[in-house]
Coordinates of C-alpha atoms in Angstrom, one line a residue:
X1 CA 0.0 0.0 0.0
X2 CA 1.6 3.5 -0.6
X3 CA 2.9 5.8 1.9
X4 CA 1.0 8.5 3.3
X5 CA 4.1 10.1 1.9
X6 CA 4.2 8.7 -1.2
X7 CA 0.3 9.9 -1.9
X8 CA 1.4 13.2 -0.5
X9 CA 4.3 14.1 -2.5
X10 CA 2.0 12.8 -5.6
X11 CA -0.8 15.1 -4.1
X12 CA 1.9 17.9 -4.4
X13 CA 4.0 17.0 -7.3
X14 CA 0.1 16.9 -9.1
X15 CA -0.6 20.4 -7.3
X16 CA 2.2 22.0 -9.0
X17 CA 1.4 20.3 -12.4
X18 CA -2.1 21.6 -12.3
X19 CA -1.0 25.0 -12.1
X20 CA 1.5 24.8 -14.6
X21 CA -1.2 23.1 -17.0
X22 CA -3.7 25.8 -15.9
X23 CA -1.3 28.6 -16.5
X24 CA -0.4 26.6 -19.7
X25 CA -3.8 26.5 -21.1
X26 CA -4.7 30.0 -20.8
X27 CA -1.3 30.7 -22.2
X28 CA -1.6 28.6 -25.3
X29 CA -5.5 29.3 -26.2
X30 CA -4.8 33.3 -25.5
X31 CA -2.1 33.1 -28.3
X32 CA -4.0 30.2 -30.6
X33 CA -6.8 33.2 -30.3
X34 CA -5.1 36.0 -31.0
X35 CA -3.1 34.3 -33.5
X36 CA -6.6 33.2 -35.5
X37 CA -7.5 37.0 -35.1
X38 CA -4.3 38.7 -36.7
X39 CA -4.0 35.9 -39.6
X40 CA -7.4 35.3 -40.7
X41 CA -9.2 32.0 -41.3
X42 CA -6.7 31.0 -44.4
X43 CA -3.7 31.3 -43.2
X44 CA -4.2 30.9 -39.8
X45 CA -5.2 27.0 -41.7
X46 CA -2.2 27.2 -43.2
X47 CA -0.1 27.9 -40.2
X48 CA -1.8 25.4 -38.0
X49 CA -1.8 22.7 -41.0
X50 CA 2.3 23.8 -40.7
X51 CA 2.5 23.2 -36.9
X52 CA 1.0 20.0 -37.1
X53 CA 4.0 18.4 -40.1
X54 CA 6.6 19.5 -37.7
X55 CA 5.0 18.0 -34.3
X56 CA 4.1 14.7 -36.4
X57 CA 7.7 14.8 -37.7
X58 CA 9.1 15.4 -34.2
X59 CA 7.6 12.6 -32.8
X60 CA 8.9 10.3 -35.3
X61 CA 12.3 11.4 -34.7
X62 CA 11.9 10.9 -31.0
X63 CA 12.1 7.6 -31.9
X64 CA 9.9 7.0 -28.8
X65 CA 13.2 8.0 -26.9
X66 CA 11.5 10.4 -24.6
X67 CA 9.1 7.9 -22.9
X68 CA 12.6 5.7 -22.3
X69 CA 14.4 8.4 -20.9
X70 CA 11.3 9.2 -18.3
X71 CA 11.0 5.2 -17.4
X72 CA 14.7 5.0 -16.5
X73 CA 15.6 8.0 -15.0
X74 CA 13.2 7.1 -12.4
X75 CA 14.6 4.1 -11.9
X76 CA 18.5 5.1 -12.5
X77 CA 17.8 7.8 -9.4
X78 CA 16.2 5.2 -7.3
X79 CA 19.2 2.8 -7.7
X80 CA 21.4 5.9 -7.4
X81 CA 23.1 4.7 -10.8
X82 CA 24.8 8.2 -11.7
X83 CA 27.5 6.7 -14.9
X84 CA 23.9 4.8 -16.2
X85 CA 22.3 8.4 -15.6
X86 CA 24.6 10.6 -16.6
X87 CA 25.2 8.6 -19.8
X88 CA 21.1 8.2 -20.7
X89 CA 21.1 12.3 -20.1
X90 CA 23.6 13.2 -22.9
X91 CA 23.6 10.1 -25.2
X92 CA 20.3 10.4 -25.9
X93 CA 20.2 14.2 -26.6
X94 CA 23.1 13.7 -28.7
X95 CA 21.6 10.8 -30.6
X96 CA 18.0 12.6 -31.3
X97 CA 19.9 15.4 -32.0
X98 CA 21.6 13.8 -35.1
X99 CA 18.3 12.0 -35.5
X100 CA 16.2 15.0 -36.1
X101 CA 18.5 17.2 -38.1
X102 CA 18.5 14.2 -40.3
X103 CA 14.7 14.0 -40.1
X104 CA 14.8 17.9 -41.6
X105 CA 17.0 17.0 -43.8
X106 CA 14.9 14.5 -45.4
X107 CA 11.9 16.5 -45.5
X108 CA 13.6 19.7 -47.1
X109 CA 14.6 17.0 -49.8
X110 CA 10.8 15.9 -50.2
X111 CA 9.3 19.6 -50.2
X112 CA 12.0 20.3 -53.1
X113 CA 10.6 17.5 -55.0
X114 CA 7.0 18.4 -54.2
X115 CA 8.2 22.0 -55.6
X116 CA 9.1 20.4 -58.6
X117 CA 5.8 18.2 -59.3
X118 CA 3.3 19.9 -58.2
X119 CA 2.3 23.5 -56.9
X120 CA 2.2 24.4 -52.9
X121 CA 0.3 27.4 -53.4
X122 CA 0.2 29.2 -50.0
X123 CA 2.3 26.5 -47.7
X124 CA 5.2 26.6 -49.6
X125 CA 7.7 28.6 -46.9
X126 CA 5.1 27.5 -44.1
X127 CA 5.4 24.2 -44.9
X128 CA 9.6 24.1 -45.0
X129 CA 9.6 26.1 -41.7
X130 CA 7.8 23.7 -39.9
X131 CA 10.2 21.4 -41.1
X132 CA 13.2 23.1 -39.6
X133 CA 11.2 23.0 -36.3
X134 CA 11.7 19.5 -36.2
X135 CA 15.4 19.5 -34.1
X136 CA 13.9 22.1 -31.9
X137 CA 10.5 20.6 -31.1
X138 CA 12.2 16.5 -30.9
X139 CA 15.0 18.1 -28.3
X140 CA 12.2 20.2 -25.7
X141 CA 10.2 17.0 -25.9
X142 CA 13.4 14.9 -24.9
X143 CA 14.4 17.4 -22.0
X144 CA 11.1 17.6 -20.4
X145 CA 10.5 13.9 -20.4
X146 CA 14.3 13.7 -18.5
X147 CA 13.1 16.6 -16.2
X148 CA 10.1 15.0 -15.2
X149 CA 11.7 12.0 -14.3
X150 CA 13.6 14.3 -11.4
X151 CA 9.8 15.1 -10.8
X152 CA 11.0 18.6 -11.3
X153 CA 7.6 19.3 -12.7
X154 CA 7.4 23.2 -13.3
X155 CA 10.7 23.2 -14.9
X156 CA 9.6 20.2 -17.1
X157 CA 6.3 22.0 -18.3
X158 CA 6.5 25.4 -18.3
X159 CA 9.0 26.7 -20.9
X160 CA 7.3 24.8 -23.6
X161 CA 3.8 25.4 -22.4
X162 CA 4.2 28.6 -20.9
X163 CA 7.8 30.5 -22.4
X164 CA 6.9 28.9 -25.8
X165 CA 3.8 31.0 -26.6
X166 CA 4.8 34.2 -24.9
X167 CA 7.8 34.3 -26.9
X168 CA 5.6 33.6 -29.8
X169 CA 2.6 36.3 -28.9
X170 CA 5.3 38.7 -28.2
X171 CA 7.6 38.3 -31.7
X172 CA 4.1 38.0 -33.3
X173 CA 2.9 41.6 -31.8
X174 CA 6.4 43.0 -32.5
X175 CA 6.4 42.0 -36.1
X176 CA 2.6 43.3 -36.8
X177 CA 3.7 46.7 -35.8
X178 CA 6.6 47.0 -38.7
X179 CA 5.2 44.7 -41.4
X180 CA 2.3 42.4 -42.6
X181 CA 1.9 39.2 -40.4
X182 CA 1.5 36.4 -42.6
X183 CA 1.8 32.2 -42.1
X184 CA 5.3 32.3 -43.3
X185 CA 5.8 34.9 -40.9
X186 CA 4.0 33.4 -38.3
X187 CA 6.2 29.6 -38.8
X188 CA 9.2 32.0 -38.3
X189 CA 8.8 33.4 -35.0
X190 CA 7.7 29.7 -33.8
X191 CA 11.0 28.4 -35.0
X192 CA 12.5 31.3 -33.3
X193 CA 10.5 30.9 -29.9
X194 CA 11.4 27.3 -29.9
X195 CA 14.8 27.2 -30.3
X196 CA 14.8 30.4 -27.8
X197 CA 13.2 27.9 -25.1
X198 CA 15.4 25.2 -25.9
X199 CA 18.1 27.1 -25.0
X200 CA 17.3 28.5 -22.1
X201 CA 15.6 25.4 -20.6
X202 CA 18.7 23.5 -21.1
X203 CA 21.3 26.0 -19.6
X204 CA 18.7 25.7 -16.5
X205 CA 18.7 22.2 -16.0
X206 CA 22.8 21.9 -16.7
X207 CA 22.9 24.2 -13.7
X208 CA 20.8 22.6 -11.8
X209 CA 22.4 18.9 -12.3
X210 CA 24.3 17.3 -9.0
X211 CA 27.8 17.0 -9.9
X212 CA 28.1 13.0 -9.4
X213 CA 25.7 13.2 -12.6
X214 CA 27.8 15.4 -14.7
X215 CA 30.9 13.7 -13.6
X216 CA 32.6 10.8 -16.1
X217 CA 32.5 8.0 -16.3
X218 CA 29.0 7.8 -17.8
X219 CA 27.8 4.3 -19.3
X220 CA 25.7 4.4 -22.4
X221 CA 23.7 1.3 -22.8
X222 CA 22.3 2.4 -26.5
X223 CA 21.2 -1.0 -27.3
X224 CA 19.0 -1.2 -24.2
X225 CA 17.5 2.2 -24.5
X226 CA 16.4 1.1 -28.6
X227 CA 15.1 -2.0 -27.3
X228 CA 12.7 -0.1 -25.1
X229 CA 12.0 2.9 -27.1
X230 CA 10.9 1.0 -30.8
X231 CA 7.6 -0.5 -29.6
X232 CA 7.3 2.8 -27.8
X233 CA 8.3 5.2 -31.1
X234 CA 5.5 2.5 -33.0
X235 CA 2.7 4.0 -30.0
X236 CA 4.0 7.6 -30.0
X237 CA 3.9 7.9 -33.9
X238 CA 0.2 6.3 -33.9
X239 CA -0.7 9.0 -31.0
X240 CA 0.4 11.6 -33.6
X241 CA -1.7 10.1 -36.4
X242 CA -4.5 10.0 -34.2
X243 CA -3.9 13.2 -33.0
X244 CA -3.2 15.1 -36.4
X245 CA -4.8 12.9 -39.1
X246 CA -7.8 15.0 -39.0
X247 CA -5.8 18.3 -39.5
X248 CA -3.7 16.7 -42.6
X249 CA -6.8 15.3 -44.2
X250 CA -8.9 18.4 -43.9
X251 CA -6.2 20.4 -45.8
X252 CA -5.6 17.6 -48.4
X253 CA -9.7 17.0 -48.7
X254 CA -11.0 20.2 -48.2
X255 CA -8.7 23.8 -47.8
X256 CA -6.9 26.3 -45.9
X257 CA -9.7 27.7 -44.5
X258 CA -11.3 24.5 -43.0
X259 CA -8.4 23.4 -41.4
X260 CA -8.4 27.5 -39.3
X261 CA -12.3 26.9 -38.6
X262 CA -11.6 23.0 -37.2
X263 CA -8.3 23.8 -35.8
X264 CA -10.7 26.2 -33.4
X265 CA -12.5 23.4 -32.1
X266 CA -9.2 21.3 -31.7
X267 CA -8.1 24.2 -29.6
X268 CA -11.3 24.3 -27.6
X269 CA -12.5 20.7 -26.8
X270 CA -8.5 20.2 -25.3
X271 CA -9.6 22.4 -22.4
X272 CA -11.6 19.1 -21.2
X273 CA -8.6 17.0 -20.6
X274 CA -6.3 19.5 -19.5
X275 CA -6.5 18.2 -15.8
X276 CA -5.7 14.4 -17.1
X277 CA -2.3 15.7 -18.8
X278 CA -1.3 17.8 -15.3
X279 CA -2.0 14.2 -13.0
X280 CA -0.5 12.0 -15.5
X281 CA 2.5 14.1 -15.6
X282 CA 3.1 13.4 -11.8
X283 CA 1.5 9.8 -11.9
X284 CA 3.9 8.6 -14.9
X285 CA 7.3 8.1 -12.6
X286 CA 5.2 6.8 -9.9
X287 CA 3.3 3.8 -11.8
X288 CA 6.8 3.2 -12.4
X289 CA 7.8 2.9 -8.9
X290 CA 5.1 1.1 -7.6
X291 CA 4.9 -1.5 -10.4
X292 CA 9.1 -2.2 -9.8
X293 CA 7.6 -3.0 -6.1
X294 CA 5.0 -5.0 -7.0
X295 CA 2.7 -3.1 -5.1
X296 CA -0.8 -4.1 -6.3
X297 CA -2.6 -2.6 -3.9
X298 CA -1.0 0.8 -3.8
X299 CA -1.3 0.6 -7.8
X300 CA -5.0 0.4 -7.7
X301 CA -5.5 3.1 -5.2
X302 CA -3.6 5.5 -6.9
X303 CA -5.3 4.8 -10.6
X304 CA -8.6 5.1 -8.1
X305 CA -7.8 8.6 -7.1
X306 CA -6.9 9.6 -10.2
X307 CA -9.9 8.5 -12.0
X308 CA -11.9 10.7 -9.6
X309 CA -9.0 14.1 -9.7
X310 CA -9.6 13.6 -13.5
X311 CA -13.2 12.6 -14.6
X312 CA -15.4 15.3 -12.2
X313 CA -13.2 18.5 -13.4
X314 CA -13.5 17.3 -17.0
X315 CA -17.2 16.8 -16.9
X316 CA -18.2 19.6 -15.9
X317 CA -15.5 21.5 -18.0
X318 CA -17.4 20.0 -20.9
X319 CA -20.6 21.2 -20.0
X320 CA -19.7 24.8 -19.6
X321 CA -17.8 24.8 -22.5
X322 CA -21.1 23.2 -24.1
X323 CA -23.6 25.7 -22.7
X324 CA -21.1 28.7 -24.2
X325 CA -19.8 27.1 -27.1
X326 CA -20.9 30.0 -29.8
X327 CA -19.6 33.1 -28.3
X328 CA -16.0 30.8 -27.3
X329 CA -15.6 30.0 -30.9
X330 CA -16.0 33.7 -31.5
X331 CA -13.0 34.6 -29.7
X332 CA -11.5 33.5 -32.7
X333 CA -13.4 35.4 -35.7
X334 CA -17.2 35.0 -36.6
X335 CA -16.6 32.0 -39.1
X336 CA -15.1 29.8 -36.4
X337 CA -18.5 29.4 -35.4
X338 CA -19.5 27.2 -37.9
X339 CA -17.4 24.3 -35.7
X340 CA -20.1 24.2 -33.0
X341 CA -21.0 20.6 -34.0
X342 CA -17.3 19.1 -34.3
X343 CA -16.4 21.4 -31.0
X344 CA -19.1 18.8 -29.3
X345 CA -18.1 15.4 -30.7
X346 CA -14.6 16.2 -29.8
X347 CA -15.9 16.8 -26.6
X348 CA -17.3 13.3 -25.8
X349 CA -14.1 11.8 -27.6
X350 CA -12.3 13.8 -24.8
X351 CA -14.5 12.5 -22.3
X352 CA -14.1 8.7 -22.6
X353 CA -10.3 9.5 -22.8
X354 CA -10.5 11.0 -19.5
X355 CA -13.0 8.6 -17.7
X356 CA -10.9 5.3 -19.0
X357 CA -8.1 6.4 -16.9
X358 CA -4.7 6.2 -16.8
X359 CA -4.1 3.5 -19.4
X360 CA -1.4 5.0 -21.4
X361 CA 1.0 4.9 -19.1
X362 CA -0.1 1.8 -17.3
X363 CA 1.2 0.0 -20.2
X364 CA 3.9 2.5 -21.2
X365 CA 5.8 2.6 -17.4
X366 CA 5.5 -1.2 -17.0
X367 CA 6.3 -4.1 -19.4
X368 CA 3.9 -4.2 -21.9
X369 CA 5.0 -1.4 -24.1
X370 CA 4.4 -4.1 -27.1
X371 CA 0.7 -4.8 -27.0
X372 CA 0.2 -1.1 -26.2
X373 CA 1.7 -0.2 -29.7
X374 CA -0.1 -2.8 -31.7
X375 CA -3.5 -1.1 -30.1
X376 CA -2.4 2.3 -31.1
X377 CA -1.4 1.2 -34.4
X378 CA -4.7 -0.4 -35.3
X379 CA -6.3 2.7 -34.2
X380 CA -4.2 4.7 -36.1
X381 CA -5.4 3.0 -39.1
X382 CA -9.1 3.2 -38.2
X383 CA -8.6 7.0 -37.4
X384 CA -7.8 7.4 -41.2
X385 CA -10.0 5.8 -42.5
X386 CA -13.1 7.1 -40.6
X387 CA -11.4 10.5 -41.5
X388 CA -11.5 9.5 -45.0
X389 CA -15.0 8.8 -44.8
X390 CA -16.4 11.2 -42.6
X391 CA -14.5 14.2 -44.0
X392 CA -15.8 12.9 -47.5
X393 CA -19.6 13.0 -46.6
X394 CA -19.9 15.8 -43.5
X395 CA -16.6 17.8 -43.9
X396 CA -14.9 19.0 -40.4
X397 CA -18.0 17.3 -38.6
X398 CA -17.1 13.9 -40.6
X399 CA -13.3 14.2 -39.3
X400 CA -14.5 15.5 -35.6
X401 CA -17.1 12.2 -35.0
X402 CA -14.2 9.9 -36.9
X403 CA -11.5 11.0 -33.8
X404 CA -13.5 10.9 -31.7
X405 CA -14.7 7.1 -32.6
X406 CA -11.1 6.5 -32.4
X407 CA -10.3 8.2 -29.2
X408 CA -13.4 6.1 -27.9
X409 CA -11.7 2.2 -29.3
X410 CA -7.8 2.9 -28.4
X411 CA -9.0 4.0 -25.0
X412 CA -11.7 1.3 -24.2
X413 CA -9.0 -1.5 -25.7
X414 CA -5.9 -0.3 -23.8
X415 CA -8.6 -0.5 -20.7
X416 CA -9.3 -4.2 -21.6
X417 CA -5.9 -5.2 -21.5
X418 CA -4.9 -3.0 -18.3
X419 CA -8.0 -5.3 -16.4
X420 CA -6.5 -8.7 -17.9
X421 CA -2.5 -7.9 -17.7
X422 CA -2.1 -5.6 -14.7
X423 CA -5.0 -6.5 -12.7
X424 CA -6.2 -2.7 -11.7
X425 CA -9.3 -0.9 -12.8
X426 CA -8.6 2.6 -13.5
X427 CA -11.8 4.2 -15.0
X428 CA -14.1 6.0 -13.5
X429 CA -17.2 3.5 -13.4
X430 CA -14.6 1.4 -11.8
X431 CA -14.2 3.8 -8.7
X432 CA -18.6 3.3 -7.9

């Protein structure tokens, strides 16, 4: 059974996530907003259709590399294994730094080929930007997966959530006042923002380091840490074509200007989950723990309270957002309205993500990394194709209903196989 200290420092170490991911939230919607406003429904499309390329293209150079690095920190501090730490710390940045620059690479070769065969139209220099934000994007996600595993939560989360979009808004209003703000112009001061963050982040947590870390000699068990991370980069590259096929699609299927309207409800419906991402950012390390322990018990108690942190907030988050859906969306610009309908499927995709639990990282943090990528994989593949479908015959609400279907299976599976390999219930009806 856990501690009273162990629940405590989760109680806290979740505490100071939730602000962060409060803060964060406000942060990140105040600039998607103002963004919208300044660029228009077109290019703000085009710049959001740009943003969503270079996340899907960091992910898959992350290799799944950042989920190892946050399961065996946490166990390399336990042990007190500085060479194995110190070594995991600056081999893998090194590695997925080479890894991503290659990646960007690679894609500046395919958008010169696309150049040649075909015509880009408006995300020509968008489209290569986000390209370039490849490195930058891959490397933030690697150091805040390392820093949360020192469950140095705030420091993990809030340059990229918080610094990242301040930086951004501020550039953005900066350029506006001298010259037109376009997408292209817009890509440019992310890439700037981003590597600004990097930068700083990283010169913090250097400083910050213990100096048996830092000291040589550090042991680099690369084979180990590839072993673990390709059934993991297989899940994480899924999660991204879950998360972004319906962006792509909609500006392959339909236009610029459906991807801005969409892209508002995106925006909007992730305010209902907001609260899982700030306990699971605590919870991760300590699944970990408990599950090296073989600590049933204290396993299902702590998926129990956080079913019930996660599920009441996010409910009723839903419902306000429900109730005051038109004038939200008109934050943005008067023809964001028209995503009222795909703003509330989302919303109940969001929903059974949040009542299933924690089951992403029950599989992730333990052993069973494997079946948890074959379930996102499938789902990856229905996810396109309902998008293919649904976008065909009901535009934005077709791809809205066809994530949210697949939010609804990957969630509902990865439950199933929780139940039958870990033997916890996580989900909300479970806590009743």
């Amino acid at each position: 059974m856990p501690s009273t200290g162990l629940l405590t420092k989760f109680a806290r170490g979740a505490g100071a996530a939730l602000t962060v991911q409060l803060l964060s939230a406000v942060t990140l919607y105040g600039a998607q907003v103002w963004l919208a406003r300044w660029l228009g429904t077109t290019a703000y499309g085009v710049y959001e259709y740009a943003t969503a390329v270079s996340i899907i293209g960091a992910f898959i150079a992350s290799f799944g590399l950042p989920t190892v690095a946050l399961r065996l920190v946490s166990a390399y501090r336990a042990q007190s294994d500085w060479a194995r730490l110190g070594g995991l710390i600056g081999g893998s940045w090194r590695q997925l730094w080479l890894v991503s620059i290659g990646m960007a690479g690679c894609g500046t070769a395919v958008w010169g080929w696309l150049q040649t065969t075909r015509d880009l139209g408006v995300y020509t220099w968008p489209l290569l930007l986000g390209i370039w934000s490849i490195p930058g994007l891959t490397l933030l996600g690697l150091q805040k997966e390392i820093i949360r595993g020192f469950q140095q939560i705030v420091l993990a989360f809030a340059p990229s959530l918080i610094g990242q979009p301040l930086v951004l808004l501020g550039l953005a209003a900066g350029w506006r006042s001298q010259r037109p703000f376009t997408s292209t112009a817009a890509m440019g001061l992310s890439l700037t923002a981003i590597l600004l963050v990097l930068a700083v982040q990283w010169i913090w947590f250097q400083c910050q380091l213990a100096p048996p870390i830092r000291r040589p000699p550090h042991l680099y068990e690369t084979a180990q840490w590839w072993r673990i991370a390709l059934p993991l980069m297989l899940m994480g590259g899924s999660f991204m074509i879950l998360s972004h096929t319906d962006t792509l699609m909609i500006g392959l299927l339909l236009n610029a200007q459906q991807v801005g309207i969409y892209s508002a409800a995106l925006k909007t419906a992730a305010w209902v989950p907001f609260i899982l991402m700030a306990v699971n950012a605590m919870a991760a390390p300590l699944i970990a723990m408990l599950y090296a322990e073989d600590d049933q018990v204290g396993l299902q108690q702590l998926v129990s309270m956080i079913a019930r942190w996660m599920f009441y907030p996010a409910l009723a988050m839903a419902i306000a957002i429900g109730l005051c859906s038109r004038p939200i969306l008109q934050l943005f610009g008067a023809e964001f309205i028209a995503a009222q309908g795909a703003l509330v499927a989302l919303m109940l995709g969001q929903l059974v993500n949040v009542g299933a639990g924690s089951v992403g990282y029950l599989m992730t943090m333990t052993t069973y990394q494997n079946q948890a990528a074959r379930v996102m994989a499938a789902s990856a593949l229905v996810n396109v194709m309902l998008n293919w479908v649904g976008i065909h015959f009901w535009g934005i609400l077709g791809a809205a209903i066809a994530t949210a279907l697949s939010m609804a299976l990957w969630n509902i599976w990865l439950y199933v196989l929780v139940v039958k390999h870990l033997g916890v219930r996580p989900s909300i009806l479970d806590t009743f």
